[in-house]
mmCIF file of C-alpha atoms and ligand atoms in Angstrom:
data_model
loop_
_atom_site.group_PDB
_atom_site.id
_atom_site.type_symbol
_atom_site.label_atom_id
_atom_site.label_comp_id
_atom_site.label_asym_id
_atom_site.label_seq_id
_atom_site.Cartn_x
_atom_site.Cartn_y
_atom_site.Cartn_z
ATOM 1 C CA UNK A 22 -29.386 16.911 8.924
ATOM 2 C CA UNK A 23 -31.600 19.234 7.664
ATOM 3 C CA UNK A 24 -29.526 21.881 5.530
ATOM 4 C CA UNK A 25 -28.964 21.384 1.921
ATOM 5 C CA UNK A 26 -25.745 23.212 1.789
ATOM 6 C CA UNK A 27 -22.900 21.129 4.538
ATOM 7 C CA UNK A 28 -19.912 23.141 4.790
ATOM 8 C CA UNK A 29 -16.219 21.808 6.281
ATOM 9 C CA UNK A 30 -14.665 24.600 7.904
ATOM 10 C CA UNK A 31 -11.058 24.550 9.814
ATOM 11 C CA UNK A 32 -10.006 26.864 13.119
ATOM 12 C CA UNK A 33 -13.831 27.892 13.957
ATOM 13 C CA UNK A 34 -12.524 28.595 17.581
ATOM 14 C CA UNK A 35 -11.174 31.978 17.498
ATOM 15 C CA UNK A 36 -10.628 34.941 14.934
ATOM 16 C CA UNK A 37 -11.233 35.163 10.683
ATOM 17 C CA UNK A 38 -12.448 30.816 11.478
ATOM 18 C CA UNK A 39 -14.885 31.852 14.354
ATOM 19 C CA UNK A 40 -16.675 34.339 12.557
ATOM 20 C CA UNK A 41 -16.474 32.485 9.278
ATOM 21 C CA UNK A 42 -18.337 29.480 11.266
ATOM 22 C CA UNK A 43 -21.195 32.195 12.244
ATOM 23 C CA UNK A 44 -21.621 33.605 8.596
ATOM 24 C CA UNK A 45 -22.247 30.061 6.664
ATOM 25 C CA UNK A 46 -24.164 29.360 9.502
ATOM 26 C CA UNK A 47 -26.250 32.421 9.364
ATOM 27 C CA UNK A 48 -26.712 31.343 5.643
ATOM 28 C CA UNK A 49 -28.179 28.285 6.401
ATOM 29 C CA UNK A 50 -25.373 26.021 6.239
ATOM 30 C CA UNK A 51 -25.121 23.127 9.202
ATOM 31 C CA UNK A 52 -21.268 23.346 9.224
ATOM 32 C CA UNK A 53 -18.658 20.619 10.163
ATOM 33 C CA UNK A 54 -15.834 22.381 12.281
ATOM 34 C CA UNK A 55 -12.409 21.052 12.990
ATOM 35 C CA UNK A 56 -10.037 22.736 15.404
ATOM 36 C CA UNK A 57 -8.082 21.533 18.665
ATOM 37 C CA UNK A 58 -10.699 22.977 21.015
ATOM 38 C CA UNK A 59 -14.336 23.741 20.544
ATOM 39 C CA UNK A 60 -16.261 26.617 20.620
ATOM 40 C CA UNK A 61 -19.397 25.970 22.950
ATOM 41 C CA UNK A 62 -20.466 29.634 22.600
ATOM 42 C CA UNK A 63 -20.990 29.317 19.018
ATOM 43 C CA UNK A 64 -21.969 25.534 19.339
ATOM 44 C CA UNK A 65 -24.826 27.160 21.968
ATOM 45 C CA UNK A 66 -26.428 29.267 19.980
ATOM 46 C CA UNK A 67 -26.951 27.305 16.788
ATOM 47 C CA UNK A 68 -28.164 23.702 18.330
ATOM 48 C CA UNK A 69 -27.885 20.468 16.410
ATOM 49 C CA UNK A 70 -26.142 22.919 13.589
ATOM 50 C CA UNK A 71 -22.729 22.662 14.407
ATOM 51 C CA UNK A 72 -20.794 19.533 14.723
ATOM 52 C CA UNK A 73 -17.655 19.832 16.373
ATOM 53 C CA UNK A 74 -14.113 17.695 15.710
ATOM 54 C CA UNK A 75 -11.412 18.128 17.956
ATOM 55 C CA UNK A 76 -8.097 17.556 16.367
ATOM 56 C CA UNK A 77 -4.848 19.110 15.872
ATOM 57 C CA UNK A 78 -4.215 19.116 12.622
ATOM 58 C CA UNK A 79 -0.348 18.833 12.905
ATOM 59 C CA UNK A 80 -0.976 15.330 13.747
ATOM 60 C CA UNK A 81 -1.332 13.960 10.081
ATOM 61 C CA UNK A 82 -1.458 9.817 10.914
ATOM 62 C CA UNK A 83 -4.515 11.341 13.293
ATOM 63 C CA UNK A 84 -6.308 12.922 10.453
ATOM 64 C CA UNK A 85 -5.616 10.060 7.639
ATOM 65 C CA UNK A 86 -7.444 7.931 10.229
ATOM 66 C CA UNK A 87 -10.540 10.408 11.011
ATOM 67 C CA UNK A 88 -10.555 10.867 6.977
ATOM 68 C CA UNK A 89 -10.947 6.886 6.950
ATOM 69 C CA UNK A 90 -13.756 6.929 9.136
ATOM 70 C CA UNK A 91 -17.352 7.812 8.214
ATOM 71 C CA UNK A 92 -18.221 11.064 9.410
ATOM 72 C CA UNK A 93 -16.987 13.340 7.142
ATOM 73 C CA UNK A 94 -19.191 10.864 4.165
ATOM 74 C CA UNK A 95 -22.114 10.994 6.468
ATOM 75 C CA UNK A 96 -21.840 14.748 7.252
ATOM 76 C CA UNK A 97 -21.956 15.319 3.343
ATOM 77 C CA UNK A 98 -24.461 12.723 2.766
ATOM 78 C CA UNK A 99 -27.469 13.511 0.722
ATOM 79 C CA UNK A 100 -26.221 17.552 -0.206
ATOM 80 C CA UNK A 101 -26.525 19.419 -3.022
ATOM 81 C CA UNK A 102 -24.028 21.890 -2.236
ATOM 82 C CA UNK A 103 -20.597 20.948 -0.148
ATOM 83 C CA UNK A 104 -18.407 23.619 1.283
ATOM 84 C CA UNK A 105 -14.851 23.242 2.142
ATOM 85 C CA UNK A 106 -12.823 26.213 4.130
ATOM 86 C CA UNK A 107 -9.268 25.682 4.612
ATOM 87 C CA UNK A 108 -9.272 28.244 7.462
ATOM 88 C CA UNK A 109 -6.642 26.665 9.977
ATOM 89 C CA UNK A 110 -3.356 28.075 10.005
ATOM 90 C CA UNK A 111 -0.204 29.405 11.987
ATOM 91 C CA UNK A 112 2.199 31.830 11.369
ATOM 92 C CA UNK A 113 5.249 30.053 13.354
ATOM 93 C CA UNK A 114 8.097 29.899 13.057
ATOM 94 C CA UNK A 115 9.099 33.319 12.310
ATOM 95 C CA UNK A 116 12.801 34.021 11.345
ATOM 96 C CA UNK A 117 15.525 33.297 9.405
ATOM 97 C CA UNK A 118 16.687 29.774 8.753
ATOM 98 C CA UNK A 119 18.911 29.728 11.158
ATOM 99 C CA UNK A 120 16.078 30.311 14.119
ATOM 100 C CA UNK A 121 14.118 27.420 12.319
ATOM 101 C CA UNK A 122 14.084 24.387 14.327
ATOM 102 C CA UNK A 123 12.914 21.456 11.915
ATOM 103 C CA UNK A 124 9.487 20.073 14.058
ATOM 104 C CA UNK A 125 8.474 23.567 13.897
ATOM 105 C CA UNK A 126 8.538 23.805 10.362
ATOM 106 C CA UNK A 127 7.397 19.912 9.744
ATOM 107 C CA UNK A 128 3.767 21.615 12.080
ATOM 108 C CA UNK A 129 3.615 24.485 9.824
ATOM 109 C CA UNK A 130 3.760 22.676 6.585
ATOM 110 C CA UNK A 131 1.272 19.965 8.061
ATOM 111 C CA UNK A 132 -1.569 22.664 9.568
ATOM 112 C CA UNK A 133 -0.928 24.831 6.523
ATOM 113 C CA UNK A 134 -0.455 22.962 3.335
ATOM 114 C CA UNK A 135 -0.628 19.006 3.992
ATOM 115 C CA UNK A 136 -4.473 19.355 5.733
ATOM 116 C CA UNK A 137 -5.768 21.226 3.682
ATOM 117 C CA UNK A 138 -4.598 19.407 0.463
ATOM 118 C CA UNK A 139 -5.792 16.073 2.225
ATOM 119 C CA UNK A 140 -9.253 17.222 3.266
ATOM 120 C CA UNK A 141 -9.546 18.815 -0.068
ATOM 121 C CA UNK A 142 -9.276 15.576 -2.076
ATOM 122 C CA UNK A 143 -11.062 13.887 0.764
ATOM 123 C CA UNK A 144 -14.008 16.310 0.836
ATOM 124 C CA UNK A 145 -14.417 15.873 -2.896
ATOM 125 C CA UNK A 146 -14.082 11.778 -2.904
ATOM 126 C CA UNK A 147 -17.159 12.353 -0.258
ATOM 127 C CA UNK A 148 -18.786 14.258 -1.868
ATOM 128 C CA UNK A 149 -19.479 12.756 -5.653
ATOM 129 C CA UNK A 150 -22.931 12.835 -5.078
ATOM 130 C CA UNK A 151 -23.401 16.717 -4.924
ATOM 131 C CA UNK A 152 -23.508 18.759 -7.717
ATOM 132 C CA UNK A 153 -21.853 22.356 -6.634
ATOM 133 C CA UNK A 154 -19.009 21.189 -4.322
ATOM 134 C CA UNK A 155 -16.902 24.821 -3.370
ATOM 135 C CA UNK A 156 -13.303 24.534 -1.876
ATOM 136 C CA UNK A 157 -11.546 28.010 -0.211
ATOM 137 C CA UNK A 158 -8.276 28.028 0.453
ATOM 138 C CA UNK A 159 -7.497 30.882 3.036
ATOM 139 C CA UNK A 160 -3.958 32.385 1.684
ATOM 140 C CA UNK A 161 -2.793 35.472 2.479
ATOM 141 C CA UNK A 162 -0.889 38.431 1.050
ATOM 142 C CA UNK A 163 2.233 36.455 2.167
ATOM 143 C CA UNK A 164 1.269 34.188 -0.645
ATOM 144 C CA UNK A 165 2.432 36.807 -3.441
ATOM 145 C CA UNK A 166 4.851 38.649 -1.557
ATOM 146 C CA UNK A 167 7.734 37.527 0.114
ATOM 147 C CA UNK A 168 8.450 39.294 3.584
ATOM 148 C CA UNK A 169 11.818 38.879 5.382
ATOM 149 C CA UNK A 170 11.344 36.423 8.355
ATOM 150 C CA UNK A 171 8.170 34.672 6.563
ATOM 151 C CA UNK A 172 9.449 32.153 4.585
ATOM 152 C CA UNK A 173 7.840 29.144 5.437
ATOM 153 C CA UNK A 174 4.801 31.157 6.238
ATOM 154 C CA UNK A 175 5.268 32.266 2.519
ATOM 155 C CA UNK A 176 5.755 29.293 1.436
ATOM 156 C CA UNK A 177 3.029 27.348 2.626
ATOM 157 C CA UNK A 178 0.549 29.591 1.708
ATOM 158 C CA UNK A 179 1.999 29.996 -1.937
ATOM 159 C CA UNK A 180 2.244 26.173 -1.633
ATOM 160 C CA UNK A 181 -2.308 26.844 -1.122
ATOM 161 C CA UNK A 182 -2.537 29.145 -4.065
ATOM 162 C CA UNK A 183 -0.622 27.272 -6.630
ATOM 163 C CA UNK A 184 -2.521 24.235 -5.046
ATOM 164 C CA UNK A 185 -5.877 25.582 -6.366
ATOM 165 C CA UNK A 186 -4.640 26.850 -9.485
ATOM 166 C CA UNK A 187 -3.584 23.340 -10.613
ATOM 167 C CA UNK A 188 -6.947 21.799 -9.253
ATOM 168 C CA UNK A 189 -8.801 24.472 -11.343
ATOM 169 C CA UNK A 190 -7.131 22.978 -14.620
ATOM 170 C CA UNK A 191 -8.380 19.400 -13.737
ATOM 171 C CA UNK A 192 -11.623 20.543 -15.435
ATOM 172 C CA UNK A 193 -14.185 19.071 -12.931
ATOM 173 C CA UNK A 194 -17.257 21.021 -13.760
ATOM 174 C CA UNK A 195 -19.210 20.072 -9.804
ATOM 175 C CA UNK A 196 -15.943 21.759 -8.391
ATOM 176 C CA UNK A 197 -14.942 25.166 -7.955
ATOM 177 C CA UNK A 198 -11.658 26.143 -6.001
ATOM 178 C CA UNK A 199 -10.156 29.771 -5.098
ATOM 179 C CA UNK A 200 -7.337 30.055 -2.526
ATOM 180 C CA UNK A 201 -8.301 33.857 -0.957
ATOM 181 C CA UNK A 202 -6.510 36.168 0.509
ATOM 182 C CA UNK A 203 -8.388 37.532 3.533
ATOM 183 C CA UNK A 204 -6.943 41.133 4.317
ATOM 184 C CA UNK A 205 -5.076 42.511 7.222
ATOM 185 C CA UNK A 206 -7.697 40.941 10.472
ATOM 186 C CA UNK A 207 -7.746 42.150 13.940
ATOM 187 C CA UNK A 208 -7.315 38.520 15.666
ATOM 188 C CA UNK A 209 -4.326 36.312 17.671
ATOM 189 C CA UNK A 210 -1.961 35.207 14.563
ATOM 190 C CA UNK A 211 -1.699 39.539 14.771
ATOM 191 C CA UNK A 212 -1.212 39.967 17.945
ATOM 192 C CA UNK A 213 1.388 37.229 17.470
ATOM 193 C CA UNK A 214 2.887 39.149 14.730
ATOM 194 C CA UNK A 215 3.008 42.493 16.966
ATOM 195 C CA UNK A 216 5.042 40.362 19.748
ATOM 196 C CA UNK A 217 7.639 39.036 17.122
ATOM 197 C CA UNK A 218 10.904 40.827 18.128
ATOM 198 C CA UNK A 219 12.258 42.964 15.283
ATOM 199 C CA UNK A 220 15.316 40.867 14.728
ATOM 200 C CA UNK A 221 13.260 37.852 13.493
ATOM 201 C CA UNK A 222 10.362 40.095 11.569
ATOM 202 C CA UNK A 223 12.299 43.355 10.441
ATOM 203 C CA UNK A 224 8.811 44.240 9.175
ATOM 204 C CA UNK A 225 6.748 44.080 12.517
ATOM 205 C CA UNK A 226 6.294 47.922 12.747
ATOM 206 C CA UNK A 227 3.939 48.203 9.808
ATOM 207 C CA UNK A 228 1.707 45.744 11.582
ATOM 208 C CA UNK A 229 2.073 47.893 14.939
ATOM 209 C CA UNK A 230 0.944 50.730 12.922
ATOM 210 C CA UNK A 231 -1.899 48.943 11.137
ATOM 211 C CA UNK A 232 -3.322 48.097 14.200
ATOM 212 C CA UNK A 233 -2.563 51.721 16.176
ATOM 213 C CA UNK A 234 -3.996 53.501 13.134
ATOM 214 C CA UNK A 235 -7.453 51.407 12.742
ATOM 215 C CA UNK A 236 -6.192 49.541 9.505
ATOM 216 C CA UNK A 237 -7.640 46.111 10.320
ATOM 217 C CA UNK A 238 -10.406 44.469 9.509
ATOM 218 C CA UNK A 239 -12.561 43.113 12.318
ATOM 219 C CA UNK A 240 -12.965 38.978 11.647
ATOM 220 C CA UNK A 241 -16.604 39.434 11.119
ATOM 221 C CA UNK A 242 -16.133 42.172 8.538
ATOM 222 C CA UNK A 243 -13.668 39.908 6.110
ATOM 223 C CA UNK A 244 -15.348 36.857 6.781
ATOM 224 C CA UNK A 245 -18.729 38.326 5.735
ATOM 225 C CA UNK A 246 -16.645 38.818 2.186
ATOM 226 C CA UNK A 247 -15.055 35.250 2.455
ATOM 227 C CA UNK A 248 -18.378 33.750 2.404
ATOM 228 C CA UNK A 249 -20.510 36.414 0.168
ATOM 229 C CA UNK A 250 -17.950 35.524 -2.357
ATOM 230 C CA UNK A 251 -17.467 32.005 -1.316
ATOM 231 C CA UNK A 252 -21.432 31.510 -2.346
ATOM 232 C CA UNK A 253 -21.338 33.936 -5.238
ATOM 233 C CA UNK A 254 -22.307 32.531 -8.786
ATOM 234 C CA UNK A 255 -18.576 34.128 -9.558
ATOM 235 C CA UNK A 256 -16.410 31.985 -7.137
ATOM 236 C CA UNK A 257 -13.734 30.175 -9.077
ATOM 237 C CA UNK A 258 -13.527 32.382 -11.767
ATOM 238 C CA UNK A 259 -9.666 32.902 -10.865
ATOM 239 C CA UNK A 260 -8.264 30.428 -8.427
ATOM 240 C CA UNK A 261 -6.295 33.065 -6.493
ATOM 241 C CA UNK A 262 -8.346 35.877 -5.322
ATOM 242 C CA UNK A 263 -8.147 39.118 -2.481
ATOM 243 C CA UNK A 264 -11.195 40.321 -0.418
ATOM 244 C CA UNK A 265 -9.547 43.610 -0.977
ATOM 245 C CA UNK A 266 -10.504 43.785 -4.977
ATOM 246 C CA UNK A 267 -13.576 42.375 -4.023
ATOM 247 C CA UNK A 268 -17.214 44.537 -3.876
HETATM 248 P P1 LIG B 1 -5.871 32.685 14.688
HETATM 249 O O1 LIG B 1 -6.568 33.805 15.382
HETATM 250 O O2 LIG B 1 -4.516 32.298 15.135
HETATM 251 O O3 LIG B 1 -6.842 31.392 14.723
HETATM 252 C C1 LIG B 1 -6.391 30.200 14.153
HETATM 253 C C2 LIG B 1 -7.503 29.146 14.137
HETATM 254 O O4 LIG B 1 -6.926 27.951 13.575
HETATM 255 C C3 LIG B 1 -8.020 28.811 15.523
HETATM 256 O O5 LIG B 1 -9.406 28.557 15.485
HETATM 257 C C4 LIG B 1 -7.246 27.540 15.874
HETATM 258 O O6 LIG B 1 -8.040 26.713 16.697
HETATM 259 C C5 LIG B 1 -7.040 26.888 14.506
HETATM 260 N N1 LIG B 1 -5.818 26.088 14.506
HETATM 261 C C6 LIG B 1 -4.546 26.542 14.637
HETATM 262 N N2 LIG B 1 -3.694 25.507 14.678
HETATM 263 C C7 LIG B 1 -4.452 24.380 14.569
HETATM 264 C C8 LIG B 1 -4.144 22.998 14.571
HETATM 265 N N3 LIG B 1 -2.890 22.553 14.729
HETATM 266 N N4 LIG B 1 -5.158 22.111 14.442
HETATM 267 C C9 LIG B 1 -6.432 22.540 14.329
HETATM 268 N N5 LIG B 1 -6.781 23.845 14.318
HETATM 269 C C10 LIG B 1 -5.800 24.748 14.450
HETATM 270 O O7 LIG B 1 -5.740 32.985 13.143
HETATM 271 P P2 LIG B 1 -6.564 33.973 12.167
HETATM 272 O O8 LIG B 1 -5.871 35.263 12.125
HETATM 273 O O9 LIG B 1 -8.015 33.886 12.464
HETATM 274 O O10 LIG B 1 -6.225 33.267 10.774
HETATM 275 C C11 LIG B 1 -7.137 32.432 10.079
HETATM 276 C C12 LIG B 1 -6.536 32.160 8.705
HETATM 277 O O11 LIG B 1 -6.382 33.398 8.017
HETATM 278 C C13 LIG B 1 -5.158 31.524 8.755
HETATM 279 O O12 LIG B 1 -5.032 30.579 7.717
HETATM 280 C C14 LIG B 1 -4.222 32.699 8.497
HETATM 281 O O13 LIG B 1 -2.997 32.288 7.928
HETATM 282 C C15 LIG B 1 -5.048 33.515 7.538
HETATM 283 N N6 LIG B 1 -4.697 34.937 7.480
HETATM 284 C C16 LIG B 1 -4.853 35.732 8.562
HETATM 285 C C17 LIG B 1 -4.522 37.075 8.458
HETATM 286 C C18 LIG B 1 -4.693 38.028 9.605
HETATM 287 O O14 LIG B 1 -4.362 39.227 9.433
HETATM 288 N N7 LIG B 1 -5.174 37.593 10.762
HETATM 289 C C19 LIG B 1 -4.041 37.608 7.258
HETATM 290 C C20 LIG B 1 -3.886 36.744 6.164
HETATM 291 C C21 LIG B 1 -4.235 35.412 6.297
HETATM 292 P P3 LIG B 1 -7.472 25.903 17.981
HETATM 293 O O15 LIG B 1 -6.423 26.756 18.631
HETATM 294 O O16 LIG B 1 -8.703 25.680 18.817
HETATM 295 O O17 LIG B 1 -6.948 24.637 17.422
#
């Protein structure tokens, strides 16, 4: 591998993940990507670059036993600078508790808070050779504010944010960790929330409106400030963070 800077990057397939994937690439990262499918468009036009994983990341025994292998060690082999983006992540199930059937809330927690916190430590054990080793977290607005029908969508992202801001207290000086918030993005997880009958998200028609009225962000546009700020000398600073404060 020829890049100095490796990146590990989660859900490259489709929306904020996709275009995060094409931004560290376009700054000269070769990035490892993990999702359930690939993404041979992407995969086409940056040969030998990016290295593909397929697995579903609800599937923990799975991903202790790709973690045990040896390509995540050789991927980071030899870098200066290791990347991790906890990008990954799904919104179901929506509702109160009652609509909450327990294997869909044992996926959520796994795809959004037990991966990431696994990778995270395992991306770090990998990595003891580099010297600037850079975890993000992607949280959400969901993380700070609690919206009716969200809670274990609120919860596992809080679960990310509090997460980072006990990692940034271990005082490892190679490591720097921010869980951001990525903005309102024009991709599937909100066309997803659009379809959510009002009785399970009371809140859906400010997202209908955000979208009618031109209020997203495209994916390239907030992943462009992911990973400005991602390879800024200020990442870390504060271990929770917002694109929408950002420059
Ligand atoms: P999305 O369009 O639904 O894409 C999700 C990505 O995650 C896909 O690439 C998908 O790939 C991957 N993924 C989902 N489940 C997976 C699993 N079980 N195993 C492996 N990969 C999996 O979502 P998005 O809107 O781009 O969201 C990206 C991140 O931003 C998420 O963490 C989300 O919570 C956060 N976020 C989004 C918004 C927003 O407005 N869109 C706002 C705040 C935060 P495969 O289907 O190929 O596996």
């Amino acid at each position: 591998m020829s890049s100095q800077i490796r990146a590990i990057l989660t859900g490259h397939t489709r929306g904020l993940g996709a275009a995060l994937a094409e931004a560290l690439l376009a700054q000269g990262a070769d990035v490892l990507a993990i999702s359930r499918k690939r993404n041979d468009e992407l995969a086409a036009r940056h040969p030998g670059r990016l290295h593909e994983i397929e697995l579903d990341l609800a599937d923990l025994p799975k991903l202790t036993e790709w973690l045990s292998g040896e390509t995540l060690s050789g991927f980071v082999s030899g870098a200066a600078r290791v990347l991790l983006v906890n990008n990954a992540g799904m919104l179901a199930p929506v509702g109160s508790l009652a609509d909450q059937e327990p294997a869909a809330v044992a996926r959520a927690v796994s795809v959004n808070v037990a991966a990431p916190l696994m990778l995270a430590a395992a991306v770090v054990q990998a990595s003891a050779q580099a010297t600037d080793t850079r975890i993000v977290h992607v949280s959400s607005g969901a993380a700070r504010n609690a919206y009716p029908g969200w809670s274990i969508y609120c919860a596992t992202k809080a679960a990310l944010d509090h997460h980072a801001r006990a990692v940034a207290l271990d005082g490892n000086r190679a490591l720097r960790i921010c869980s951001v918030a990525p903005g309102v993005v024009d991709t599937d997880m909100q066309a997803e929330i659009r379809s959510t009958g009002l009785d399970r998200f009371p809140m859906r028609e400010r997202f209908d409106a955000l979208k009618r009225d031109g209020q997203l962000a495209t994916p390239e546009e907030s992943a462009r400030k992911v990973a400005d700020y991602l390879l800024s000398e200020a990442f870390g600073d504060t271990p929770t963070a917002d694109v929408r404060d950002l420059n």
